[in-house]
Short mmCIF file of C-alpha atoms and ligand atoms in Angstrom, two decimals:
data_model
loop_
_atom_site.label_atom_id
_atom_site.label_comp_id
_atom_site.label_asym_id
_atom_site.label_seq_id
_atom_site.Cartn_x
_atom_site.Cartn_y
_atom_site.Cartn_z
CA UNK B 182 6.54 -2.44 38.88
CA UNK B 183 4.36 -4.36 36.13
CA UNK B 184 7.60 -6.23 34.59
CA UNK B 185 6.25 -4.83 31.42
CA UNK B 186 8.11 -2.66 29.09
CA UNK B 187 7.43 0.02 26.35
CA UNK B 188 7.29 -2.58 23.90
CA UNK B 189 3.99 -4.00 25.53
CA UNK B 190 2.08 -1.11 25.59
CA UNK B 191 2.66 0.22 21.85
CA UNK B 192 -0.47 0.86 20.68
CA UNK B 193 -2.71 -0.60 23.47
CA UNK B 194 -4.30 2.68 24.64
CA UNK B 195 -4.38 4.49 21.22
CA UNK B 196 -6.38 3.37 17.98
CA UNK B 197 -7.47 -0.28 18.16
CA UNK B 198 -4.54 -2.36 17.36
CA UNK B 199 -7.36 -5.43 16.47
CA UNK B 200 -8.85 -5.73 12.94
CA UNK B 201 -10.58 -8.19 10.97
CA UNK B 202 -8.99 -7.58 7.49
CA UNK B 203 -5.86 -9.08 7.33
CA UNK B 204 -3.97 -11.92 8.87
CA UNK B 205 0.32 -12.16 9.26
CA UNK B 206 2.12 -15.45 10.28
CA UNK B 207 5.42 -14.16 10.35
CA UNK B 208 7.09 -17.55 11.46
CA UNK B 209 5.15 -19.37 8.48
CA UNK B 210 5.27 -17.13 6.13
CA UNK B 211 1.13 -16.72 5.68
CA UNK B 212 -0.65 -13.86 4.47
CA UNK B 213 -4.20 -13.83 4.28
CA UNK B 214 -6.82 -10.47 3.29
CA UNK B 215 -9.82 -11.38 5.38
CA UNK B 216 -9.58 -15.07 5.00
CA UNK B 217 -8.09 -15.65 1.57
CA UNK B 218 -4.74 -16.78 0.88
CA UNK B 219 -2.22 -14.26 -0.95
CA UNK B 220 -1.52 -16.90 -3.53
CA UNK B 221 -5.16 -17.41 -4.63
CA UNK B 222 -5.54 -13.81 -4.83
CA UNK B 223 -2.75 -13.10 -6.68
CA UNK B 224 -3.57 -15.82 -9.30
CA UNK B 225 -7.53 -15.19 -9.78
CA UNK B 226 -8.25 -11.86 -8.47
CA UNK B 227 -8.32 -8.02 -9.46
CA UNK B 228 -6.52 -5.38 -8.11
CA UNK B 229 -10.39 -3.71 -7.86
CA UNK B 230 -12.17 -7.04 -6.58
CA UNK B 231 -9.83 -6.94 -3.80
CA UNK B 232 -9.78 -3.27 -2.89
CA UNK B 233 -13.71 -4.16 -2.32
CA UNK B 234 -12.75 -7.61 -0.14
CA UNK B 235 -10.35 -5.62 2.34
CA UNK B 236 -13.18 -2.46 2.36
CA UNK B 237 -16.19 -4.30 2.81
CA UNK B 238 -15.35 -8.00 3.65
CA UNK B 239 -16.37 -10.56 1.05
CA UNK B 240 -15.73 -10.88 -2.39
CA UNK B 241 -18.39 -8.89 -4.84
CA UNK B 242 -20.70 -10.20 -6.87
CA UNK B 243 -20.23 -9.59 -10.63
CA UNK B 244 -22.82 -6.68 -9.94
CA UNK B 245 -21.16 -4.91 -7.06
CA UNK B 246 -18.12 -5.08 -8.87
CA UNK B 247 -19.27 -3.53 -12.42
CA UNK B 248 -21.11 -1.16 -10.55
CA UNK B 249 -17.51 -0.30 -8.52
CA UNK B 250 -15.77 0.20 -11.64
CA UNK B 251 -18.27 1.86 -13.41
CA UNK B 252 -17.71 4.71 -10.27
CA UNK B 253 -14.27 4.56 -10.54
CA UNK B 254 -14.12 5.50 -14.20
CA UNK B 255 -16.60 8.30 -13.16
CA UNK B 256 -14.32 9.94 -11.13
CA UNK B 257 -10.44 9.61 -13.03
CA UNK B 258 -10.81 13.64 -13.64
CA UNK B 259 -8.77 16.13 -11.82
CA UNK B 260 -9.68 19.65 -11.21
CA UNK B 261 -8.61 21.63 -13.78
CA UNK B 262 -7.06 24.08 -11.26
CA UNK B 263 -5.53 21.07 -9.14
CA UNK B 264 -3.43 20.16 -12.31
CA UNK B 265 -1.75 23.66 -12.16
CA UNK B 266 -0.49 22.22 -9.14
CA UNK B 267 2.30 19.98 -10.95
CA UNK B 268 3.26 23.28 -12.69
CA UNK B 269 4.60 24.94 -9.10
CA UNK B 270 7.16 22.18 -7.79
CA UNK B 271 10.63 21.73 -9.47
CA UNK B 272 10.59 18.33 -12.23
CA UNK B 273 12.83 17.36 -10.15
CA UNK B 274 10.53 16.65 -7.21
CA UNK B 275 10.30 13.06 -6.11
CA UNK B 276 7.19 12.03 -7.24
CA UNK B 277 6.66 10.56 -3.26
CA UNK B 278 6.79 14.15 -2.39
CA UNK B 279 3.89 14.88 -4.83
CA UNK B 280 1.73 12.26 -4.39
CA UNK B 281 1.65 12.91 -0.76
CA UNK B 282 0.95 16.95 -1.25
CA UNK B 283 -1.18 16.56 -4.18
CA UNK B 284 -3.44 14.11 -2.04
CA UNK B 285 -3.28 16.67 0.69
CA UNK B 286 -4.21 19.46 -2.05
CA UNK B 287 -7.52 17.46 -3.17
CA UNK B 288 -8.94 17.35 -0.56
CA UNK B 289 -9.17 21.49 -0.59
CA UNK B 290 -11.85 20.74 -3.43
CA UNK B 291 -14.51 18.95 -1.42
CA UNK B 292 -14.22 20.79 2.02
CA UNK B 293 -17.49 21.71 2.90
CA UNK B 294 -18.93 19.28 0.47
CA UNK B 295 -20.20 14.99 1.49
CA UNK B 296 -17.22 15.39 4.55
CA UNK B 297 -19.38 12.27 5.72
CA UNK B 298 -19.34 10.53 2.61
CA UNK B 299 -16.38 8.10 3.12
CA UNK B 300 -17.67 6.11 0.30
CA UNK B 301 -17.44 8.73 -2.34
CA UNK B 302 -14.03 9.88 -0.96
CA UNK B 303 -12.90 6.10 -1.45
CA UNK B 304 -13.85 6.08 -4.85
CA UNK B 305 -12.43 9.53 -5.45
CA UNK B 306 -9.41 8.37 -4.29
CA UNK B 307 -9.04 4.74 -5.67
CA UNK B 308 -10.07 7.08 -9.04
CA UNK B 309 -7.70 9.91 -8.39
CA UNK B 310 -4.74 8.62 -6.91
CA UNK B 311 -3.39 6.58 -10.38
CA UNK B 312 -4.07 9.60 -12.48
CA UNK B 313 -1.67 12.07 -9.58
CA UNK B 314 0.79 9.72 -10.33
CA UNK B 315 0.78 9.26 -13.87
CA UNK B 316 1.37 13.46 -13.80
CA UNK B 317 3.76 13.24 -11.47
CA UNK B 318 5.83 10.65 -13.52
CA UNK B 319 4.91 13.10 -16.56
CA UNK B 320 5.84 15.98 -14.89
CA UNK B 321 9.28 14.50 -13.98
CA UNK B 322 9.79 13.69 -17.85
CA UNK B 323 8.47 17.03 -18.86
CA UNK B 324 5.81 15.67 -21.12
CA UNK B 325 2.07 16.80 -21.80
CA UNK B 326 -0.30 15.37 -19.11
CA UNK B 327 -2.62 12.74 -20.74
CA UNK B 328 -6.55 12.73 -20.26
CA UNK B 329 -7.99 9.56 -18.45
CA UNK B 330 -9.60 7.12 -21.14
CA UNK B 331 -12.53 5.61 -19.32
CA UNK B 332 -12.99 2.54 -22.05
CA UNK B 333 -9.85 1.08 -20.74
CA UNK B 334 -9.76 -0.78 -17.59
CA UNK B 335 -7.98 0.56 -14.23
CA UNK B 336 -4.59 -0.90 -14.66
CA UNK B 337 -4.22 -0.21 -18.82
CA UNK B 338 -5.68 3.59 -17.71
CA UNK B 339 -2.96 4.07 -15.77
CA UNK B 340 -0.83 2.46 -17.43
CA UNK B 341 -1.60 4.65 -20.46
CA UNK B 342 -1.50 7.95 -18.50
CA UNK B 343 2.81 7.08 -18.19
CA UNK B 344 2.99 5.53 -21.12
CA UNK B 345 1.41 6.91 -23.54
CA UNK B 346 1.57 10.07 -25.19
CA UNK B 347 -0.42 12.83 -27.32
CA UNK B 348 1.31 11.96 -30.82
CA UNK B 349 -0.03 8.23 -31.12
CA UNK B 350 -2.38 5.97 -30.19
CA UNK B 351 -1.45 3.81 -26.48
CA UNK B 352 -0.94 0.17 -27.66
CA UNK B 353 -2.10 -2.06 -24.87
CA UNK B 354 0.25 -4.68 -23.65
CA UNK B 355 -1.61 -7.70 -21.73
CA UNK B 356 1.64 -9.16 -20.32
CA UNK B 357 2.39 -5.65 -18.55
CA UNK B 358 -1.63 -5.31 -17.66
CA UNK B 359 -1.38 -8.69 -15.78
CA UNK B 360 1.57 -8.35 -14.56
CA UNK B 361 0.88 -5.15 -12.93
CA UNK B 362 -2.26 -5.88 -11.83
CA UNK B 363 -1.01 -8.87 -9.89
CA UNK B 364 1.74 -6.53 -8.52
CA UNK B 365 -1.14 -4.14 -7.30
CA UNK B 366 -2.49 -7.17 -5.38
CA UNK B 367 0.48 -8.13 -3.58
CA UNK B 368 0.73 -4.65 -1.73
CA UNK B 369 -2.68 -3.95 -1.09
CA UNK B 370 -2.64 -4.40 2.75
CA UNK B 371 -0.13 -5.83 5.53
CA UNK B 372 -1.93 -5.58 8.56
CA UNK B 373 -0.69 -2.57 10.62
CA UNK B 374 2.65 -1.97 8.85
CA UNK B 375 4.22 1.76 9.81
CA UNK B 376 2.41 3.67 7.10
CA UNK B 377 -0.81 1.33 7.74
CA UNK B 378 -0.51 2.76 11.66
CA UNK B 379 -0.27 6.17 10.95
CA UNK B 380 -3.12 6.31 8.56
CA UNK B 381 -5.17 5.06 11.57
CA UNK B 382 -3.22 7.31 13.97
CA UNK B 383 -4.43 10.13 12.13
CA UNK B 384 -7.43 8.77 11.36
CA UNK B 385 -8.14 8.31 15.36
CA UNK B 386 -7.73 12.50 15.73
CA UNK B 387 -10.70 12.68 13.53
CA UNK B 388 -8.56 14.28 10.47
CA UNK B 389 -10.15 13.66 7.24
CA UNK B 390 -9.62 10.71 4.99
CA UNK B 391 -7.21 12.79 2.18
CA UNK B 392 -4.90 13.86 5.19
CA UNK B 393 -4.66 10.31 6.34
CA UNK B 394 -3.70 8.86 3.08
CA UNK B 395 -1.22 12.05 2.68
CA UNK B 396 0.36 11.30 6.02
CA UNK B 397 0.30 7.38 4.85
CA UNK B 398 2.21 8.25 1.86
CA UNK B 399 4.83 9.94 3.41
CA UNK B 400 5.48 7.35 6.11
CA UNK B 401 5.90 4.89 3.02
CA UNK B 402 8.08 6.50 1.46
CA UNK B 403 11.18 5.67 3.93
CA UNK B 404 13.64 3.51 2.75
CA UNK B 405 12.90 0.93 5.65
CA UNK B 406 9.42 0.70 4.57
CA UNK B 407 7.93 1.30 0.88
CA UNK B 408 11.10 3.07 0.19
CA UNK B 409 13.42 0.42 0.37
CA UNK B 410 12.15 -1.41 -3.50
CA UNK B 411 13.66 1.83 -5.10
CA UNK B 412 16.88 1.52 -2.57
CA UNK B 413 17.18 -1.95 -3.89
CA UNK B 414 17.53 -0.97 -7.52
CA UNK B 415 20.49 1.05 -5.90
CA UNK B 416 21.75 -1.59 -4.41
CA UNK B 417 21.98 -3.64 -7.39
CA UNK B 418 22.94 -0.93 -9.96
CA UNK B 419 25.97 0.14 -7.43
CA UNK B 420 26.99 -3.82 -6.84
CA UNK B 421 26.96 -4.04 -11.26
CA UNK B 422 28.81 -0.81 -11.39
CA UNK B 423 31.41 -0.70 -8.38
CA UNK B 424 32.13 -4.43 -9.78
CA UNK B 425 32.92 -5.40 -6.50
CA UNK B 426 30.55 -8.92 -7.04
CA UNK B 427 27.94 -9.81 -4.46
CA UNK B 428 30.49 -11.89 -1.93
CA UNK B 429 32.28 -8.93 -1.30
CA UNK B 430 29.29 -6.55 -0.92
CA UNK B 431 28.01 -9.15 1.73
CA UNK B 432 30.85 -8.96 3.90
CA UNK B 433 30.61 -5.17 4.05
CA UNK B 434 26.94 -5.45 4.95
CA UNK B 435 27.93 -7.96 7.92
CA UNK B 436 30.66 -5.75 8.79
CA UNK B 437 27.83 -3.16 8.92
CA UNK B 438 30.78 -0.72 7.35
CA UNK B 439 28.77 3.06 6.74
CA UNK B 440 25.00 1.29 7.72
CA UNK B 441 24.60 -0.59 4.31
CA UNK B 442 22.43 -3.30 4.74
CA UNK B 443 20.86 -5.49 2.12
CA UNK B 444 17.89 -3.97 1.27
CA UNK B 445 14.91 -5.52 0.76
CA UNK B 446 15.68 -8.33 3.07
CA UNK B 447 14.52 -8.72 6.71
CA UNK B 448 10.95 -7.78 8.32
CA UNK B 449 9.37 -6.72 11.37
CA UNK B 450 7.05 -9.71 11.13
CA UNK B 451 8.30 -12.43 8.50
CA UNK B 452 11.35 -14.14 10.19
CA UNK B 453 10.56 -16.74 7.16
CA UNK B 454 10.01 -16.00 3.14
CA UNK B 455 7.77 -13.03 2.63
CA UNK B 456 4.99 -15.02 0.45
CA UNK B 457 4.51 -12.11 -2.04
CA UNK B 458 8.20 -12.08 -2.51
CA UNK B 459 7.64 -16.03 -3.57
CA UNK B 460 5.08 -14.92 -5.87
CA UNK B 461 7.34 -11.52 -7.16
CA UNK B 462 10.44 -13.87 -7.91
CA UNK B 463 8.18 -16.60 -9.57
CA UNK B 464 6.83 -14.19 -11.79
CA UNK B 465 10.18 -11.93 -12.42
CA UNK B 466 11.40 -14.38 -15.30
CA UNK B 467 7.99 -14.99 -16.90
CA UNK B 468 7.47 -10.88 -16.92
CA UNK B 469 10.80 -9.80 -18.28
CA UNK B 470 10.44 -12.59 -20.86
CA UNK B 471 6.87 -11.37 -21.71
CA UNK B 472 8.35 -7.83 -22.00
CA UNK B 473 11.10 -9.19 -24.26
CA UNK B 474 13.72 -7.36 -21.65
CA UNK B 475 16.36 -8.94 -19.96
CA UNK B 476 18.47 -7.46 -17.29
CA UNK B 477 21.39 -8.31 -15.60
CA UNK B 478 20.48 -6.92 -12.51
CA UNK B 479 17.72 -10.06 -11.60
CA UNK B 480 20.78 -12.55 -12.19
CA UNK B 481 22.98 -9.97 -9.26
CA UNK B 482 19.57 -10.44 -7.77
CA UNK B 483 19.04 -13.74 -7.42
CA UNK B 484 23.23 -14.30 -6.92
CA UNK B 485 22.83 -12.09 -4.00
CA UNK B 486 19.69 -14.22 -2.98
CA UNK B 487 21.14 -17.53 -2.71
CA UNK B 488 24.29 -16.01 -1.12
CA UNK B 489 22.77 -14.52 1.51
CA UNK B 490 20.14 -17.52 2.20
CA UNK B 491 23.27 -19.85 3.02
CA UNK B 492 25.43 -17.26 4.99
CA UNK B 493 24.69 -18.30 8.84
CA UNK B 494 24.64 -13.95 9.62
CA UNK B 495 21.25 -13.99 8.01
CA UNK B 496 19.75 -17.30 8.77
CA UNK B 497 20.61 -16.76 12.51
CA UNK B 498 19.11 -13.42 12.25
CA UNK B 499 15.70 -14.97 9.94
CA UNK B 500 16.71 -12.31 7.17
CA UNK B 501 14.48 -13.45 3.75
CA UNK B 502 13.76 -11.62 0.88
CA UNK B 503 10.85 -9.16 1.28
CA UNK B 504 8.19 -8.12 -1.23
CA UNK B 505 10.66 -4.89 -1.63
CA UNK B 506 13.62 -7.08 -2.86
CA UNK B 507 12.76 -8.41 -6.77
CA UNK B 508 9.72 -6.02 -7.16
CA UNK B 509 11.79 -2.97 -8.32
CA UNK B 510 13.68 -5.37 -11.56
CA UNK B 511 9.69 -5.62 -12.16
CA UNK B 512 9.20 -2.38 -12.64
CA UNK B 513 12.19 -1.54 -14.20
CA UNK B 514 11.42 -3.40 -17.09
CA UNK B 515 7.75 -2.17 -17.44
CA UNK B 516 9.62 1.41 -17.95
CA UNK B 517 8.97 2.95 -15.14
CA UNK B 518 11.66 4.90 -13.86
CA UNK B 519 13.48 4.18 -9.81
CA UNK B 520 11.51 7.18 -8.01
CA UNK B 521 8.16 6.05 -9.24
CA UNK B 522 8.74 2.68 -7.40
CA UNK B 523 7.43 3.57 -4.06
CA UNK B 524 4.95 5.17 -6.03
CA UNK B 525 3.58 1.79 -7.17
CA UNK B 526 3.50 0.51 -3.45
CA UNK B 527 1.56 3.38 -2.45
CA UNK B 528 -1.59 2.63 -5.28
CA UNK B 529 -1.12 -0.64 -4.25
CA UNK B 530 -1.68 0.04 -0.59
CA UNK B 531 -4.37 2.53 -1.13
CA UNK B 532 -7.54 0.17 -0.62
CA UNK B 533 -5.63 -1.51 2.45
CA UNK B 534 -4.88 1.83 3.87
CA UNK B 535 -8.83 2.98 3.77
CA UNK B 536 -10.20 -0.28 4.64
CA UNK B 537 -8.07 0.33 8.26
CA UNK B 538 -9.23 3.62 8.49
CA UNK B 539 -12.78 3.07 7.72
CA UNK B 540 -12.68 -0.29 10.03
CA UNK B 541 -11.64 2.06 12.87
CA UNK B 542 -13.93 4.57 12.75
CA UNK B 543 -16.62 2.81 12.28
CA UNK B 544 -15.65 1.30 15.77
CA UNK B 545 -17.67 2.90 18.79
CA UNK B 546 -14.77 1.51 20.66
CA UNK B 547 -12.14 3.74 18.70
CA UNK B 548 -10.62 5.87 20.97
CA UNK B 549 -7.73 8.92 19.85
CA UNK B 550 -4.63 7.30 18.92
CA UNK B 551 -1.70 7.80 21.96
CA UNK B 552 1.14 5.32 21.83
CA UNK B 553 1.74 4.65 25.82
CA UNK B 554 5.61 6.03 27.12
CA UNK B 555 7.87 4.63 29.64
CA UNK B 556 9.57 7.22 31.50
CA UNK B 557 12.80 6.46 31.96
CA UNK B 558 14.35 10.05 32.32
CA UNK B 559 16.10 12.12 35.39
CA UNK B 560 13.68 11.81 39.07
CA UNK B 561 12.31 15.37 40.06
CA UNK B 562 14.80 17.92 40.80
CA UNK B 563 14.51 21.17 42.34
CA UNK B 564 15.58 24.01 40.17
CA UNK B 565 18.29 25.84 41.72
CA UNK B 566 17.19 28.77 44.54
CA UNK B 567 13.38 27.64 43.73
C1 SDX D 1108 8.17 -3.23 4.03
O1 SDX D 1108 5.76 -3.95 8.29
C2 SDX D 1108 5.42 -4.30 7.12
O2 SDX D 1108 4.52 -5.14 6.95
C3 SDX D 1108 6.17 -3.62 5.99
C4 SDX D 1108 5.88 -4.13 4.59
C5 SDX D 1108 4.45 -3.84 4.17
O3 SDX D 1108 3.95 -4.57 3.29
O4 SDX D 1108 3.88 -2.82 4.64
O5 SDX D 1108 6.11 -5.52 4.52
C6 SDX D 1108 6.76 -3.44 3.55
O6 SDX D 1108 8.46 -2.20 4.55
C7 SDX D 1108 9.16 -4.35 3.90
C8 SDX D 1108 10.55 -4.01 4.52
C9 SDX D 1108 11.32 -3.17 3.53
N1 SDX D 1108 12.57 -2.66 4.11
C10 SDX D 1108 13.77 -3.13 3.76
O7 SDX D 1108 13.95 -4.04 2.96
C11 SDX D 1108 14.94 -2.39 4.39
C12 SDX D 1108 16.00 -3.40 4.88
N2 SDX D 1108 15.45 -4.11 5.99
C13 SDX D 1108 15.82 -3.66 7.34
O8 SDX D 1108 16.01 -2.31 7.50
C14 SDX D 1108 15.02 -4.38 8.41
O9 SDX D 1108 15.03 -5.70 8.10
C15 SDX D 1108 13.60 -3.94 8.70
C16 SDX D 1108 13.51 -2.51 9.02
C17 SDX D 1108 12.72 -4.25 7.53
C18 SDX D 1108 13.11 -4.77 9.88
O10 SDX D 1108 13.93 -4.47 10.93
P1 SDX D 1108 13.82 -5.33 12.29
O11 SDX D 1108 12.95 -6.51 12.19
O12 SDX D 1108 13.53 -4.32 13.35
O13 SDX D 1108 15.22 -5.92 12.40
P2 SDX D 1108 16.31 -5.27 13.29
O14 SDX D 1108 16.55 -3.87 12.79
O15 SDX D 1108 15.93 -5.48 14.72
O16 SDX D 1108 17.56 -6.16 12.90
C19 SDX D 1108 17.81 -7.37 13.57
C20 SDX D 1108 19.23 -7.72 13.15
C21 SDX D 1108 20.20 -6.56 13.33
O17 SDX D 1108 21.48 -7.13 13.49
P3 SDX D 1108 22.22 -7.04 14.95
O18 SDX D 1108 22.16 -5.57 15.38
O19 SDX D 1108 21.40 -7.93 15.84
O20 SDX D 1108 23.62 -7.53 14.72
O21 SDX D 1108 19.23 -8.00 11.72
C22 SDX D 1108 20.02 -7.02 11.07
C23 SDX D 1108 20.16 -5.84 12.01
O22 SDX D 1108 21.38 -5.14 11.75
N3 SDX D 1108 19.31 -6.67 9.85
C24 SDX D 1108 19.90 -6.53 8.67
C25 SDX D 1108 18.86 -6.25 7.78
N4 SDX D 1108 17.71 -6.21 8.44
C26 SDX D 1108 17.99 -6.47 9.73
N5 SDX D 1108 21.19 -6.63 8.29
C27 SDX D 1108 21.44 -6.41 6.99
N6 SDX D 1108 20.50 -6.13 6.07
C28 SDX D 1108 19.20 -6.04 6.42
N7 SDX D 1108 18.29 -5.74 5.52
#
């Protein structure tokens, strides 16, 4: 009777779908985290000065920030027992699959402890999270599990943790520090993207912060969402192997033969460039030429890029690169392997993830999330002899 649809409701009578931390124009192609331009960040900031922008609103002062840092490093350790954990799943697990779990698993070490204390269960897991997936990236290379080394700064701690190893010393590499670091920024919040939602979904039921994060993980790790910068290496790799050349892979992606479609292009919200992917493509040459590495599968990259940008099946249908599409070539050449791409999206999304969660309970307003149906199924019927 109201004219509206399905598609109006969404979230309307579930978790607040308003928030103050970070602002999409889709048709422009802006992204801001609570007033600053993407760009700016990604050229002057932190990775840890911005987790404390999208958490607490404003940019620290030299104090705050030390002092956040300083907590950070405090808390890198893992419970002995929780690093028996890696020993039970297969090396073969996807390391998506163990971040979320192992997440879910830490919690079981505070229950009953600070539940309240949202800011020490931030800081565990801004802390935590890096060194899970450092053993999970171990784990899948069946290598000794380093200890965190609290002299060394966030990124080069982590950094270290895959890198490195128990036979030499970890030689620190700025260009992959910066590199990364500015990486970090890019995916540190995008508004109320799937895995973004259902953080706050299960936030809304009053479920603890680790469970929200765990469910967050797993929502990212489909290949529509975080999933797809791993799917992209795919892509790539099969296009350089099958030797079929990008033209001909296009046509059977507007054919739509078997579902393919060109990952990491298209959005739900950018019908114009994805900024970060400006910023990810800008710095793709400067990176691999830091890291001395050079890979034929940017160049099938950027072929397919321009190819696509002048075929009228994508312009009419505003499908641009997203952050997803040059990230993975990125990451490749830092060493990390495909699987622990989505990985990398998840630490990056961490502080955006909490700073929704925390922003909506700490809203009187907040009510349990329940995304609004439209029935459109069979009128009542009468059940036969009833
Ligand atoms: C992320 O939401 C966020 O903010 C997410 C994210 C974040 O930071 O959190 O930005 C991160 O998830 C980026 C997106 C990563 N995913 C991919 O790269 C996977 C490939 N992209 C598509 O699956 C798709 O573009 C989506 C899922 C990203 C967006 O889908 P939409 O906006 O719902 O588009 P659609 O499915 O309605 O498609 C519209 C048309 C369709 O064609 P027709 O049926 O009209 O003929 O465009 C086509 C689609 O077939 N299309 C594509 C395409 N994406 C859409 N065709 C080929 N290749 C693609 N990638």
């Amino acid at each position: 009777q109201t004219g509206l649809t399905a598609l109006d409701y969404g979230f309307v009578n579930t978790a607040s779908t308003q928030s103050e931390i970070t602002y999409i124009d889709g048709n422009q192609g802006i992204l801001r985290y609570r007033g600053y331009p993407i760009e700016q960040l990604a050229e002057h900031s932190t990775y840890l000065e911005v987790a404390w922008l999208l958490l607490y609103g404003s940019l620290p002062t030299a104090d705050e920030l030390g002092e956040f840092d300083e907590k950070i490093r405090r808390h890198t350790l893992l419970h002995e027992d929780l690093k028996r954990f890696f020993s039970a799943l297969p090396h073969t697990a996807h390391p998506m699959s163990v971040l979320s779990s192992a997440v879910s698993a830490l919690s079981t070490y505070y229950e009953g402890q600070d539940p309240d204390d949202v800011e020490l269960t931030m800081v565990r897991l801004l802390a935590k999270l890096p060194v899970i997936a450092a053993y999970a990236h171990k784990k899948s290379l069946g290598q000794a599990f380093l200890y965190p080394d609290n002299s060394l700064s966030f990124v080069d701690n982590f950094l270290r943790l895959n890198f490195g190893n128990m036979a030499e010393p970890y030689e620190i590499d700025p260009v992959l520090s910066k590199a990364l670091d500015r990486l970090l920024i890019l995916h540190e919040d995008h508004e109320q993207n799937a895995s973004t939602s259902t953080v706050r979904l299960v936030g809304s039921t009053g479920a603890n912060l680790y469970a929200s994060i765990s469910a967050g993980i797993q929502a990212l790790s489909g290949p529509l969402h975080g999933g797809a910068n791993e799917a992209v290496l795919q892509m790539l790799a099969q296009i350089r192997d099958s030797g079929e050349g990008v033209g001909k892979f296009v046509e059977r992606v507007k054919r739509k033969e078997d579902g393919v479609k060109l990952m990491g292009f298209g959005h739900r919200v950018y019908k114009n460039y994805d900024p970060r992917a400006t910023i990810v493509k800008q710095s793709a040459d400067e990176v691999l030429a830091g890291l001395g590495v050079a890979d034929p599968l940017l160049d099938i990259a950027k072929e397919l890029e321009q190819f696509a940008l002048q075929d009228d099946y994508f312009k009419e249908r505003r499908l641009y690169p997203n952050v997803d599409f040059y990230t993975g070539v990125i990451y490749k050449a830092m060493g990390f392997p495909t699987r622990m791409f989505t990985v990398l999206f998840a630490i990056g999304r961490l502080p955006g993830w909490m700073a929704h969660w925390r922003e909506m309970n700490l809203d009187p307003q907040t009510k349990i999330g329940r995304p609004q149906q439209l029935y459109i199924g069979e009128p009542e019927r009468r059940y036969p002899g009833a």
